[in-house]
mmCIF file of C-alpha atoms and ligand atoms in Angstrom:
data_model
loop_
_atom_site.group_PDB
_atom_site.id
_atom_site.type_symbol
_atom_site.label_atom_id
_atom_site.label_comp_id
_atom_site.label_asym_id
_atom_site.label_seq_id
_atom_site.Cartn_x
_atom_site.Cartn_y
_atom_site.Cartn_z
ATOM 1 C CA MET A 1 7.227 18.869 -7.513
ATOM 2 C CA THR A 2 6.184 21.141 -10.408
ATOM 3 C CA THR A 3 2.966 23.175 -10.517
ATOM 4 C CA GLU A 4 1.950 20.997 -13.439
ATOM 5 C CA THR A 5 2.150 17.761 -11.420
ATOM 6 C CA LEU A 6 0.275 19.387 -8.556
ATOM 7 C CA ILE A 7 -2.514 20.345 -10.951
ATOM 8 C CA ASP A 8 -2.398 16.881 -12.552
ATOM 9 C CA GLU A 9 -2.803 15.218 -9.182
ATOM 10 C CA ALA A 10 -5.496 17.540 -7.858
ATOM 11 C CA PRO A 11 -8.482 15.276 -8.738
ATOM 12 C CA GLU A 12 -6.739 12.207 -7.273
ATOM 13 C CA GLN A 13 -5.854 14.124 -4.116
ATOM 14 C CA ALA A 14 -9.482 15.262 -3.794
ATOM 15 C CA ALA A 15 -10.723 11.675 -4.204
ATOM 16 C CA PHE A 16 -8.202 10.468 -1.596
ATOM 17 C CA ASP A 17 -9.241 13.210 0.844
ATOM 18 C CA ALA A 18 -12.897 12.283 0.372
ATOM 19 C CA VAL A 19 -12.209 8.618 1.211
ATOM 20 C CA ILE A 20 -10.349 9.637 4.395
ATOM 21 C CA GLU A 21 -13.076 12.136 5.311
ATOM 22 C CA ALA A 22 -15.777 9.484 4.852
ATOM 23 C CA ASP A 23 -13.875 7.058 7.125
ATOM 24 C CA SER A 24 -13.651 4.658 4.237
ATOM 25 C CA ARG A 25 -10.617 2.606 3.141
ATOM 26 C CA ILE A 26 -7.745 3.228 0.758
ATOM 27 C CA GLU A 27 -6.858 0.053 -1.165
ATOM 28 C CA PRO A 28 -3.513 -0.870 -2.824
ATOM 29 C CA ARG A 29 -4.506 0.166 -6.362
ATOM 30 C CA ASP A 30 -5.983 3.503 -5.296
ATOM 31 C CA TRP A 31 -4.020 6.679 -5.810
ATOM 32 C CA MET A 32 -2.402 7.875 -2.594
ATOM 33 C CA PRO A 33 0.007 10.713 -1.733
ATOM 34 C CA ALA A 34 3.646 9.618 -1.755
ATOM 35 C CA ALA A 35 4.048 10.679 1.887
ATOM 36 C CA TYR A 36 1.047 8.521 2.958
ATOM 37 C CA ARG A 37 2.599 5.509 1.221
ATOM 38 C CA LYS A 38 5.969 6.230 2.844
ATOM 39 C CA THR A 39 4.461 6.558 6.336
ATOM 40 C CA LEU A 40 2.569 3.312 5.948
ATOM 41 C CA ILE A 41 5.651 1.451 4.733
ATOM 42 C CA ARG A 42 7.560 2.843 7.717
ATOM 43 C CA GLN A 43 4.949 1.918 10.326
ATOM 44 C CA ILE A 44 3.867 -1.448 8.901
ATOM 45 C CA SER A 45 7.421 -2.680 8.283
ATOM 46 C CA GLN A 46 8.484 -1.590 11.794
ATOM 47 C CA HIS A 47 5.457 -3.386 13.145
ATOM 48 C CA ALA A 48 6.280 -6.564 11.171
ATOM 49 C CA HIS A 49 9.892 -6.483 12.371
ATOM 50 C CA SER A 50 8.662 -6.101 15.967
ATOM 51 C CA GLU A 51 6.607 -9.273 15.682
ATOM 52 C CA ILE A 52 9.558 -11.207 14.265
ATOM 53 C CA ILE A 53 12.153 -9.884 16.727
ATOM 54 C CA GLY A 54 9.491 -10.290 19.435
ATOM 55 C CA MET A 55 9.732 -14.061 18.990
ATOM 56 C CA GLN A 56 13.217 -14.084 20.523
ATOM 57 C CA PRO A 57 12.672 -13.062 24.171
ATOM 58 C CA GLU A 58 9.964 -15.723 24.553
ATOM 59 C CA GLY A 59 11.586 -18.281 22.261
ATOM 60 C CA ASN A 60 14.323 -18.236 24.889
ATOM 61 C CA TRP A 61 11.977 -20.095 27.299
ATOM 62 C CA ILE A 62 10.425 -22.735 25.040
ATOM 63 C CA THR A 63 12.993 -25.372 26.011
ATOM 64 C CA ARG A 64 12.731 -24.460 29.693
ATOM 65 C CA ALA A 65 8.976 -24.012 30.192
ATOM 66 C CA PRO A 66 7.992 -25.563 33.538
ATOM 67 C CA SER A 67 5.521 -28.134 32.114
ATOM 68 C CA LEU A 68 4.463 -29.735 28.835
ATOM 69 C CA LYS A 69 1.264 -27.666 28.869
ATOM 70 C CA ARG A 70 3.170 -24.400 29.375
ATOM 71 C CA LYS A 71 5.575 -25.360 26.615
ATOM 72 C CA ALA A 72 2.747 -26.078 24.144
ATOM 73 C CA ILE A 73 1.049 -22.756 24.947
ATOM 74 C CA LEU A 74 4.290 -20.786 24.630
ATOM 75 C CA MET A 75 5.136 -22.454 21.319
ATOM 76 C CA ALA A 76 1.693 -21.577 19.975
ATOM 77 C CA LYS A 77 2.142 -17.956 21.056
ATOM 78 C CA VAL A 78 5.561 -17.615 19.452
ATOM 79 C CA GLN A 79 4.207 -19.188 16.245
ATOM 80 C CA ASP A 80 1.326 -16.688 16.284
ATOM 81 C CA GLU A 81 3.916 -13.902 16.340
ATOM 82 C CA ALA A 82 5.612 -15.332 13.247
ATOM 83 C CA GLY A 83 2.179 -15.329 11.594
ATOM 84 C CA HIS A 84 1.578 -11.694 12.593
ATOM 85 C CA GLY A 85 4.915 -10.775 11.048
ATOM 86 C CA LEU A 86 3.922 -12.491 7.815
ATOM 87 C CA TYR A 87 0.505 -10.766 7.577
ATOM 88 C CA LEU A 88 2.222 -7.439 8.162
ATOM 89 C CA TYR A 89 5.067 -7.998 5.689
ATOM 90 C CA SER A 90 2.389 -8.915 3.127
ATOM 91 C CA ALA A 91 0.445 -5.732 3.904
ATOM 92 C CA ALA A 92 3.645 -3.667 3.477
ATOM 93 C CA GLN A 93 4.380 -5.407 0.156
ATOM 94 C CA THR A 94 1.094 -4.111 -1.260
ATOM 95 C CA LEU A 95 2.666 -0.634 -1.004
ATOM 96 C CA GLY A 96 5.567 -1.473 -3.306
ATOM 97 C CA ILE A 97 8.402 -2.540 -1.000
ATOM 98 C CA THR A 98 9.705 -6.107 -1.278
ATOM 99 C CA ARG A 99 10.127 -8.587 1.539
ATOM 100 C CA ASP A 100 13.829 -8.835 0.661
ATOM 101 C CA GLU A 101 14.288 -5.085 1.047
ATOM 102 C CA MET A 102 12.592 -5.112 4.447
ATOM 103 C CA THR A 103 14.623 -8.116 5.616
ATOM 104 C CA GLU A 104 17.830 -6.482 4.482
ATOM 105 C CA GLN A 105 16.991 -3.275 6.371
ATOM 106 C CA LEU A 106 16.372 -5.322 9.519
ATOM 107 C CA ILE A 107 19.425 -7.559 9.489
ATOM 108 C CA GLU A 108 21.696 -4.669 8.602
ATOM 109 C CA GLY A 109 20.419 -2.802 11.661
ATOM 110 C CA ARG A 110 18.853 0.000 9.566
ATOM 111 C CA ALA A 111 15.228 -0.650 10.548
ATOM 112 C CA ARG A 112 13.393 0.139 13.744
ATOM 113 C CA TYR A 113 11.417 -2.389 15.738
ATOM 114 C CA SER A 114 9.708 -1.971 19.085
ATOM 115 C CA SER A 115 12.023 -0.880 21.907
ATOM 116 C CA ILE A 116 10.428 -3.445 24.216
ATOM 117 C CA PHE A 117 12.197 -6.412 22.638
ATOM 118 C CA ASN A 118 15.637 -5.169 23.627
ATOM 119 C CA TYR A 119 15.250 -6.299 27.243
ATOM 120 C CA PRO A 120 16.353 -9.709 28.554
ATOM 121 C CA THR A 121 14.109 -12.515 29.865
ATOM 122 C CA PRO A 122 16.077 -14.059 32.744
ATOM 123 C CA THR A 123 13.176 -15.823 34.550
ATOM 124 C CA TRP A 124 10.021 -17.790 33.740
ATOM 125 C CA ALA A 125 7.967 -14.959 35.291
ATOM 126 C CA ASP A 126 9.084 -12.789 32.356
ATOM 127 C CA MET A 127 6.774 -14.898 30.156
ATOM 128 C CA GLY A 128 3.894 -13.812 32.386
ATOM 129 C CA ALA A 129 4.972 -10.155 32.448
ATOM 130 C CA ILE A 130 5.425 -10.047 28.666
ATOM 131 C CA GLY A 131 1.978 -11.528 28.078
ATOM 132 C CA TRP A 132 0.258 -9.294 30.602
ATOM 133 C CA LEU A 133 2.125 -6.016 30.000
ATOM 134 C CA VAL A 134 3.621 -6.210 26.494
ATOM 135 C CA ASP A 135 0.662 -7.915 24.819
ATOM 136 C CA GLY A 136 -1.654 -5.752 26.930
ATOM 137 C CA ALA A 137 0.048 -2.619 25.574
ATOM 138 C CA ALA A 138 -0.048 -4.120 22.083
ATOM 139 C CA ILE A 139 -3.831 -4.594 22.348
ATOM 140 C CA CYS A 140 -4.387 -0.989 23.484
ATOM 141 C CA ASN A 141 -2.271 0.260 20.592
ATOM 142 C CA GLN A 142 -3.566 -2.153 17.968
ATOM 143 C CA VAL A 143 -7.337 -2.279 18.467
ATOM 144 C CA PRO A 144 -7.678 1.270 17.046
ATOM 145 C CA LEU A 145 -5.441 0.207 14.128
ATOM 146 C CA CYS A 146 -8.236 -2.177 13.042
ATOM 147 C CA ARG A 147 -9.883 1.064 11.830
ATOM 148 C CA ALA A 148 -6.752 2.380 10.088
ATOM 149 C CA SER A 149 -7.503 3.991 6.736
ATOM 150 C CA TYR A 150 -5.324 1.573 4.726
ATOM 151 C CA GLY A 151 -7.368 -1.572 4.011
ATOM 152 C CA PRO A 152 -4.687 -4.309 4.062
ATOM 153 C CA TYR A 153 -3.219 -3.003 7.341
ATOM 154 C CA ALA A 154 -6.598 -2.682 9.044
ATOM 155 C CA ARG A 155 -7.662 -6.184 7.970
ATOM 156 C CA ALA A 156 -4.386 -7.719 9.180
ATOM 157 C CA MET A 157 -4.902 -6.012 12.533
ATOM 158 C CA VAL A 158 -8.355 -7.566 13.061
ATOM 159 C CA ARG A 159 -6.888 -11.054 13.054
ATOM 160 C CA ILE A 160 -3.801 -10.062 15.023
ATOM 161 C CA CYS A 161 -5.873 -8.459 17.779
ATOM 162 C CA LYS A 162 -7.920 -11.628 18.296
ATOM 163 C CA GLU A 163 -4.719 -13.565 18.894
ATOM 164 C CA GLU A 164 -3.221 -10.846 21.088
ATOM 165 C CA SER A 165 -6.097 -11.142 23.553
ATOM 166 C CA PHE A 166 -5.312 -14.830 23.997
ATOM 167 C CA HIS A 167 -1.654 -13.873 24.533
ATOM 168 C CA GLN A 168 -2.540 -11.296 27.148
ATOM 169 C CA ARG A 169 -4.719 -13.726 29.073
ATOM 170 C CA GLN A 170 -2.076 -16.446 29.068
ATOM 171 C CA GLY A 171 0.441 -13.950 30.507
ATOM 172 C CA PHE A 172 -2.024 -12.854 33.163
ATOM 173 C CA GLU A 173 -2.666 -16.478 34.071
ATOM 174 C CA ILE A 174 1.064 -17.261 34.418
ATOM 175 C CA LEU A 175 1.441 -14.330 36.822
ATOM 176 C CA LEU A 176 -1.727 -15.291 38.731
ATOM 177 C CA THR A 177 -0.434 -18.842 39.209
ATOM 178 C CA LEU A 178 2.907 -17.544 40.486
ATOM 179 C CA MET A 179 1.184 -15.033 42.790
ATOM 180 C CA GLN A 180 -0.857 -17.870 44.309
ATOM 181 C CA GLY A 181 2.296 -19.924 44.871
ATOM 182 C CA THR A 182 5.185 -19.687 47.339
ATOM 183 C CA ALA A 183 6.799 -16.490 48.620
ATOM 184 C CA ALA A 184 9.695 -17.084 46.208
ATOM 185 C CA GLN A 185 7.263 -17.401 43.260
ATOM 186 C CA ARG A 186 5.463 -14.204 44.267
ATOM 187 C CA GLU A 187 8.796 -12.430 44.434
ATOM 188 C CA LEU A 188 9.681 -13.700 40.957
ATOM 189 C CA ALA A 189 6.388 -12.353 39.553
ATOM 190 C CA GLN A 190 6.760 -8.960 41.244
ATOM 191 C CA ASP A 191 10.363 -8.653 40.044
ATOM 192 C CA ALA A 192 9.318 -9.324 36.449
ATOM 193 C CA VAL A 193 6.506 -6.732 36.700
ATOM 194 C CA ASN A 194 9.023 -4.217 38.108
ATOM 195 C CA ARG A 195 11.337 -4.747 35.131
ATOM 196 C CA TRP A 196 8.702 -4.730 32.362
ATOM 197 C CA TYR A 197 6.327 -2.017 33.589
ATOM 198 C CA TRP A 198 8.281 1.075 32.489
ATOM 199 C CA PRO A 199 9.475 -0.342 29.147
ATOM 200 C CA SER A 200 5.851 -1.333 28.398
ATOM 201 C CA LEU A 201 4.757 2.299 28.896
ATOM 202 C CA MET A 202 7.493 3.335 26.442
ATOM 203 C CA MET A 203 6.016 1.070 23.755
ATOM 204 C CA PHE A 204 3.448 3.779 22.974
ATOM 205 C CA GLY A 205 6.203 6.059 21.735
ATOM 206 C CA PRO A 206 7.451 9.488 22.820
ATOM 207 C CA PRO A 207 5.159 12.013 24.543
ATOM 208 C CA ASP A 208 2.748 13.776 22.170
ATOM 209 C CA ASP A 209 4.724 17.018 22.096
ATOM 210 C CA GLU A 210 7.817 15.061 20.969
ATOM 211 C CA SER A 211 6.104 12.768 18.470
ATOM 212 C CA PRO A 212 6.920 14.097 14.987
ATOM 213 C CA ASN A 213 4.685 11.652 13.103
ATOM 214 C CA SER A 214 1.494 11.669 15.179
ATOM 215 C CA ALA A 215 -0.324 14.730 13.819
ATOM 216 C CA GLN A 216 -0.058 13.712 10.166
ATOM 217 C CA SER A 217 -0.782 10.029 10.892
ATOM 218 C CA MET A 218 -3.897 11.019 12.811
ATOM 219 C CA GLY A 219 -4.921 13.377 9.991
ATOM 220 C CA TRP A 220 -4.718 10.432 7.604
ATOM 221 C CA LYS A 221 -6.579 8.229 10.125
ATOM 222 C CA ILE A 222 -3.755 5.708 10.309
ATOM 223 C CA LYS A 223 -3.428 6.430 14.024
ATOM 224 C CA ARG A 224 -6.727 7.132 15.770
ATOM 225 C CA PHE A 225 -5.360 8.176 19.179
ATOM 226 C CA SER A 226 -2.184 9.896 20.280
ATOM 227 C CA ASN A 227 0.686 8.128 22.049
ATOM 228 C CA ASP A 228 -0.189 9.698 25.418
ATOM 229 C CA GLU A 229 -3.917 8.957 25.072
ATOM 230 C CA LEU A 230 -3.182 5.269 24.510
ATOM 231 C CA ARG A 231 -0.643 5.194 27.361
ATOM 232 C CA GLN A 232 -3.321 6.591 29.683
ATOM 233 C CA ARG A 233 -5.809 3.983 28.526
ATOM 234 C CA PHE A 234 -3.281 1.232 29.162
ATOM 235 C CA ILE A 235 -2.592 2.399 32.736
ATOM 236 C CA GLY A 236 -6.340 2.488 33.341
ATOM 237 C CA MET A 237 -6.581 -1.112 32.173
ATOM 238 C CA LEU A 238 -3.646 -2.272 34.317
ATOM 239 C CA VAL A 239 -4.603 -0.785 37.673
ATOM 240 C CA PRO A 240 -7.623 -3.036 38.441
ATOM 241 C CA GLN A 241 -5.861 -6.080 36.942
ATOM 242 C CA ALA A 242 -2.805 -5.499 39.168
ATOM 243 C CA GLU A 243 -5.154 -5.543 42.148
ATOM 244 C CA VAL A 244 -6.615 -8.908 41.126
ATOM 245 C CA LEU A 245 -3.105 -10.278 40.638
ATOM 246 C CA GLY A 246 -1.847 -8.848 43.921
ATOM 247 C CA VAL A 247 1.173 -7.208 42.261
ATOM 248 C CA THR A 248 2.288 -3.621 42.811
ATOM 249 C CA LEU A 249 2.867 -1.353 39.821
ATOM 250 C CA PRO A 250 6.340 0.099 40.484
ATOM 251 C CA ASP A 251 5.362 3.772 40.532
ATOM 252 C CA PRO A 252 4.833 5.396 43.944
ATOM 253 C CA GLU A 253 3.340 8.504 42.282
ATOM 254 C CA LEU A 254 0.654 6.615 40.366
ATOM 255 C CA ARG A 255 -2.844 7.942 41.137
ATOM 256 C CA TRP A 256 -6.050 8.954 39.396
ATOM 257 C CA ASP A 257 -6.607 12.696 39.258
ATOM 258 C CA GLU A 258 -10.319 13.427 39.289
ATOM 259 C CA GLY A 259 -9.838 17.075 38.273
ATOM 260 C CA SER A 260 -7.973 16.390 35.007
ATOM 261 C CA GLY A 261 -9.509 12.952 34.461
ATOM 262 C CA ARG A 262 -5.986 11.553 33.982
ATOM 263 C CA TRP A 263 -3.577 9.156 35.619
ATOM 264 C CA ILE A 264 -0.704 10.973 37.278
ATOM 265 C CA THR A 265 2.573 9.064 36.982
ATOM 266 C CA SER A 266 6.256 9.591 37.758
ATOM 267 C CA GLU A 267 8.322 10.885 34.862
ATOM 268 C CA ILE A 268 9.099 8.189 32.299
ATOM 269 C CA ASP A 269 12.855 7.800 31.735
ATOM 270 C CA TRP A 270 12.958 9.006 28.139
ATOM 271 C CA THR A 271 16.755 8.897 28.152
ATOM 272 C CA GLU A 272 16.528 5.120 28.482
ATOM 273 C CA PHE A 273 14.010 5.031 25.604
ATOM 274 C CA HIS A 274 16.308 7.050 23.312
ATOM 275 C CA GLU A 275 19.288 4.902 24.248
ATOM 276 C CA VAL A 276 17.372 1.756 23.261
ATOM 277 C CA LEU A 277 16.247 3.389 19.992
ATOM 278 C CA ALA A 278 19.861 4.321 19.265
ATOM 279 C CA GLY A 279 20.786 0.624 19.488
ATOM 280 C CA ARG A 280 22.266 0.768 22.982
ATOM 281 C CA GLY A 281 19.621 -1.212 24.911
ATOM 282 C CA PRO A 282 20.623 -4.325 26.879
ATOM 283 C CA MET A 283 19.812 -6.766 24.062
ATOM 284 C CA ASN A 284 19.866 -4.769 20.774
ATOM 285 C CA ALA A 285 23.054 -6.288 19.394
ATOM 286 C CA GLU A 286 22.061 -9.826 20.383
ATOM 287 C CA ARG A 287 18.589 -9.527 18.784
ATOM 288 C CA ILE A 288 20.029 -8.439 15.425
ATOM 289 C CA ARG A 289 22.828 -10.999 15.580
ATOM 290 C CA ARG A 290 20.298 -13.812 16.145
ATOM 291 C CA ARG A 291 18.027 -12.521 13.387
ATOM 292 C CA ARG A 292 20.906 -12.356 10.918
ATOM 293 C CA GLU A 293 22.029 -15.868 11.880
ATOM 294 C CA ALA A 294 18.504 -17.248 11.461
ATOM 295 C CA HIS A 295 18.268 -15.586 8.050
ATOM 296 C CA GLU A 296 21.566 -17.129 6.934
ATOM 297 C CA ASP A 297 20.573 -20.549 8.324
ATOM 298 C CA GLY A 298 17.341 -20.326 6.336
ATOM 299 C CA ALA A 299 19.071 -19.701 2.990
ATOM 300 C CA TRP A 300 18.657 -23.335 1.894
ATOM 301 C CA VAL A 301 14.905 -23.204 2.564
ATOM 302 C CA ARG A 302 14.514 -20.088 0.419
ATOM 303 C CA GLU A 303 16.608 -21.662 -2.352
ATOM 304 C CA ALA A 304 14.583 -24.893 -2.244
ATOM 305 C CA ALA A 305 11.275 -22.968 -2.283
ATOM 306 C CA ALA A 306 12.422 -20.832 -5.239
ATOM 307 C CA GLU A 307 13.549 -23.927 -7.158
ATOM 308 C CA TYR A 308 10.237 -25.666 -6.438
ATOM 309 C CA ALA A 309 8.331 -22.584 -7.626
ATOM 310 C CA ARG A 310 10.467 -22.464 -10.798
ATOM 311 C CA LYS A 311 9.722 -26.135 -11.578
ATOM 312 C CA GLN A 312 6.021 -25.685 -10.862
ATOM 313 C CA GLN A 313 5.941 -22.718 -13.221
ATOM 314 C CA LEU A 314 7.681 -24.724 -15.939
ATOM 315 C CA ARG A 315 5.232 -27.594 -15.435
ATOM 316 C CA ASP A 316 2.202 -25.287 -15.366
ATOM 317 C CA GLY A 317 3.554 -23.394 -18.390
ATOM 318 C CA GLY A 318 4.052 -26.721 -20.227
ATOM 319 C CA ALA A 319 0.577 -27.959 -19.306
ATOM 320 C CA ARG A 320 -0.932 -24.627 -20.319
ATOM 321 C CA SER A 321 0.706 -24.541 -23.758
ATOM 322 C CA LEU A 322 -0.363 -28.185 -24.277
ATOM 323 C CA SER A 323 -3.992 -27.378 -23.428
ATOM 324 C CA LEU A 324 -3.876 -24.257 -25.620
ATOM 325 C CA SER A 325 -2.576 -26.308 -28.562
ATOM 326 C CA LYS A 326 -5.531 -28.677 -27.978
ATOM 327 C CA GLY A 327 -7.868 -25.679 -27.971
ATOM 328 C CA VAL A 328 -8.693 -25.927 -24.266
ATOM 329 C CA ALA A 329 -8.783 -22.478 -22.586
HETATM 330 N N1 BYC B 401 10.090 1.488 19.784
HETATM 331 O O1 BYC B 401 6.455 10.130 15.918
HETATM 332 P P1 BYC B 401 6.361 8.862 16.687
HETATM 333 C C1 BYC B 401 3.885 -6.567 19.674
HETATM 334 C C2 BYC B 401 9.928 5.701 16.905
HETATM 335 S S1 BYC B 401 4.701 -5.759 18.443
HETATM 336 C C3 BYC B 401 10.870 1.830 18.740
HETATM 337 O O2 BYC B 401 5.423 8.848 17.833
HETATM 338 P P2 BYC B 401 4.694 7.002 15.219
HETATM 339 C C4 BYC B 401 4.295 -7.874 20.104
HETATM 340 C C5 BYC B 401 9.021 5.897 15.711
HETATM 341 O O3 BYC B 401 9.056 4.769 14.870
HETATM 342 C C6 BYC B 401 4.659 -4.071 18.969
HETATM 343 N N2 BYC B 401 10.696 2.971 18.035
HETATM 344 O O4 BYC B 401 6.074 7.675 15.659
HETATM 345 C C7 BYC B 401 5.054 -8.692 19.291
HETATM 346 C C8 BYC B 401 9.594 7.139 15.097
HETATM 347 O O5 BYC B 401 10.803 6.815 14.425
HETATM 348 P P3 BYC B 401 10.999 7.002 12.826
HETATM 349 C C9 BYC B 401 4.889 -3.142 17.846
HETATM 350 C C10 BYC B 401 9.681 3.775 18.428
HETATM 351 O O6 BYC B 401 4.985 6.018 14.166
HETATM 352 C C11 BYC B 401 5.499 -9.924 19.748
HETATM 353 C C12 BYC B 401 10.034 7.926 16.328
HETATM 354 O O7 BYC B 401 10.191 6.999 17.383
HETATM 355 N N3 BYC B 401 3.688 -2.373 17.608
HETATM 356 O O8 BYC B 401 3.066 -5.942 20.173
HETATM 357 O O9 BYC B 401 3.656 8.044 14.932
HETATM 358 C C13 BYC B 401 5.183 -10.331 21.054
HETATM 359 C C14 BYC B 401 9.046 9.005 16.736
HETATM 360 O O10 BYC B 401 7.800 8.438 17.206
HETATM 361 C C15 BYC B 401 8.835 3.452 19.483
HETATM 362 C C16 BYC B 401 3.607 -1.524 16.586
HETATM 363 O O11 BYC B 401 4.534 -1.371 15.828
HETATM 364 C C17 BYC B 401 9.063 2.267 20.184
HETATM 365 N N4 BYC B 401 8.328 1.874 21.234
HETATM 366 O O12 BYC B 401 4.210 6.234 16.538
HETATM 367 C C18 BYC B 401 4.392 -9.539 21.849
HETATM 368 C C19 BYC B 401 2.287 -0.811 16.446
HETATM 369 N N5 BYC B 401 7.929 4.445 19.624
HETATM 370 O O13 BYC B 401 10.270 5.881 12.148
HETATM 371 C C20 BYC B 401 3.948 -8.319 21.383
HETATM 372 C C21 BYC B 401 2.213 0.053 15.228
HETATM 373 C C22 BYC B 401 8.208 5.352 18.685
HETATM 374 O O14 BYC B 401 10.379 8.335 12.484
HETATM 375 N N6 BYC B 401 2.971 1.264 15.370
HETATM 376 N N7 BYC B 401 9.267 4.947 17.978
HETATM 377 O O15 BYC B 401 12.480 6.918 12.637
HETATM 378 C C23 BYC B 401 2.496 2.379 15.957
HETATM 379 O O16 BYC B 401 1.398 2.434 16.485
HETATM 380 C C24 BYC B 401 3.373 3.609 15.914
HETATM 381 O O17 BYC B 401 4.346 3.426 14.913
HETATM 382 C C25 BYC B 401 4.054 3.925 17.285
HETATM 383 C C26 BYC B 401 4.953 5.167 17.090
HETATM 384 C C27 BYC B 401 3.003 4.263 18.333
HETATM 385 C C28 BYC B 401 4.927 2.779 17.770
#
């Protein structure tokens, strides 16, 4: 960047800084630093992809839900996730990236999405554990994002968070029902909690001292709390709920430390986290394969929609020129 451009942009930068300082919102047409735009595109598109890939582990159980009621609830939840993906793709589009570009990045395996969706869902109890732990973690992470400095992202998050609380409760209720059932059902619930607990803690991202993006994102008020702060909050939320459920959180070291005012935990297995991020988790390849297949299967829908839009435009254009020739505005 030349000195001249820096000087040229100085008033815009000052206006941007003032909006951030005042806890106000940046909107799509406002000037923003290129790095702020880039960070938002990165985070919002990753978030959108997570919602869309996140439909797969639960979609796996729609045909096998144990009752009609459970099936209807699960279908509604998975549909909500599709909706969240769409709000978020739309928010990202306001920053200048197209939906096609984002889709391409995802199906070619070039985009990140949440590590959590690379684990398998072998039992019905996984639907409970995902709702309770994964949606629970999502709520802790996402409620502060309702105050993110970028308007379209923050507004999308308000709606998403309302739906996430329903998701979390339905997961809790599945686990509660299993825990009040037979010994085999209780075992199923505990096993699912054992498998999802640690990956759900990893959802918050690397520890603060290894999180390259946190400081700048917090400076811009995109993120309001650090990864570790949110992880601590989440553990604090889980402990009393685990007691009500009667499940054990699979960490023998877990305790509240009065002195530091923090939860003490065993070391999180960050090697596992990095392996999953590098594409070597248990389900990475399968998730992308399914996404690519679904995209290819949907080609005819996109073609039909584009053709319909083209015809509508022609018709509207025709009607408009007719009304103009008759002097109707
Ligand atoms: N998985 O500097 P950091 C849902 C990456 S959807 C994968 O701390 P940042 C749900 C990170 O992207 C849940 N990658 O980054 C849906 C960065 O890589 P790049 C999704 C991760 O952005 C359906 C690098 O590690 N929620 O809840 O400051 C059904 C360094 O990290 C992960 C969101 O996306 C991870 N877990 O903080 C049910 C929320 N963690 O891009 C539920 C919005 C970190 O530099 N996102 N990475 O190559 C955020 O709040 C933040 O982006 C994160 C990471 C806290 C995730």
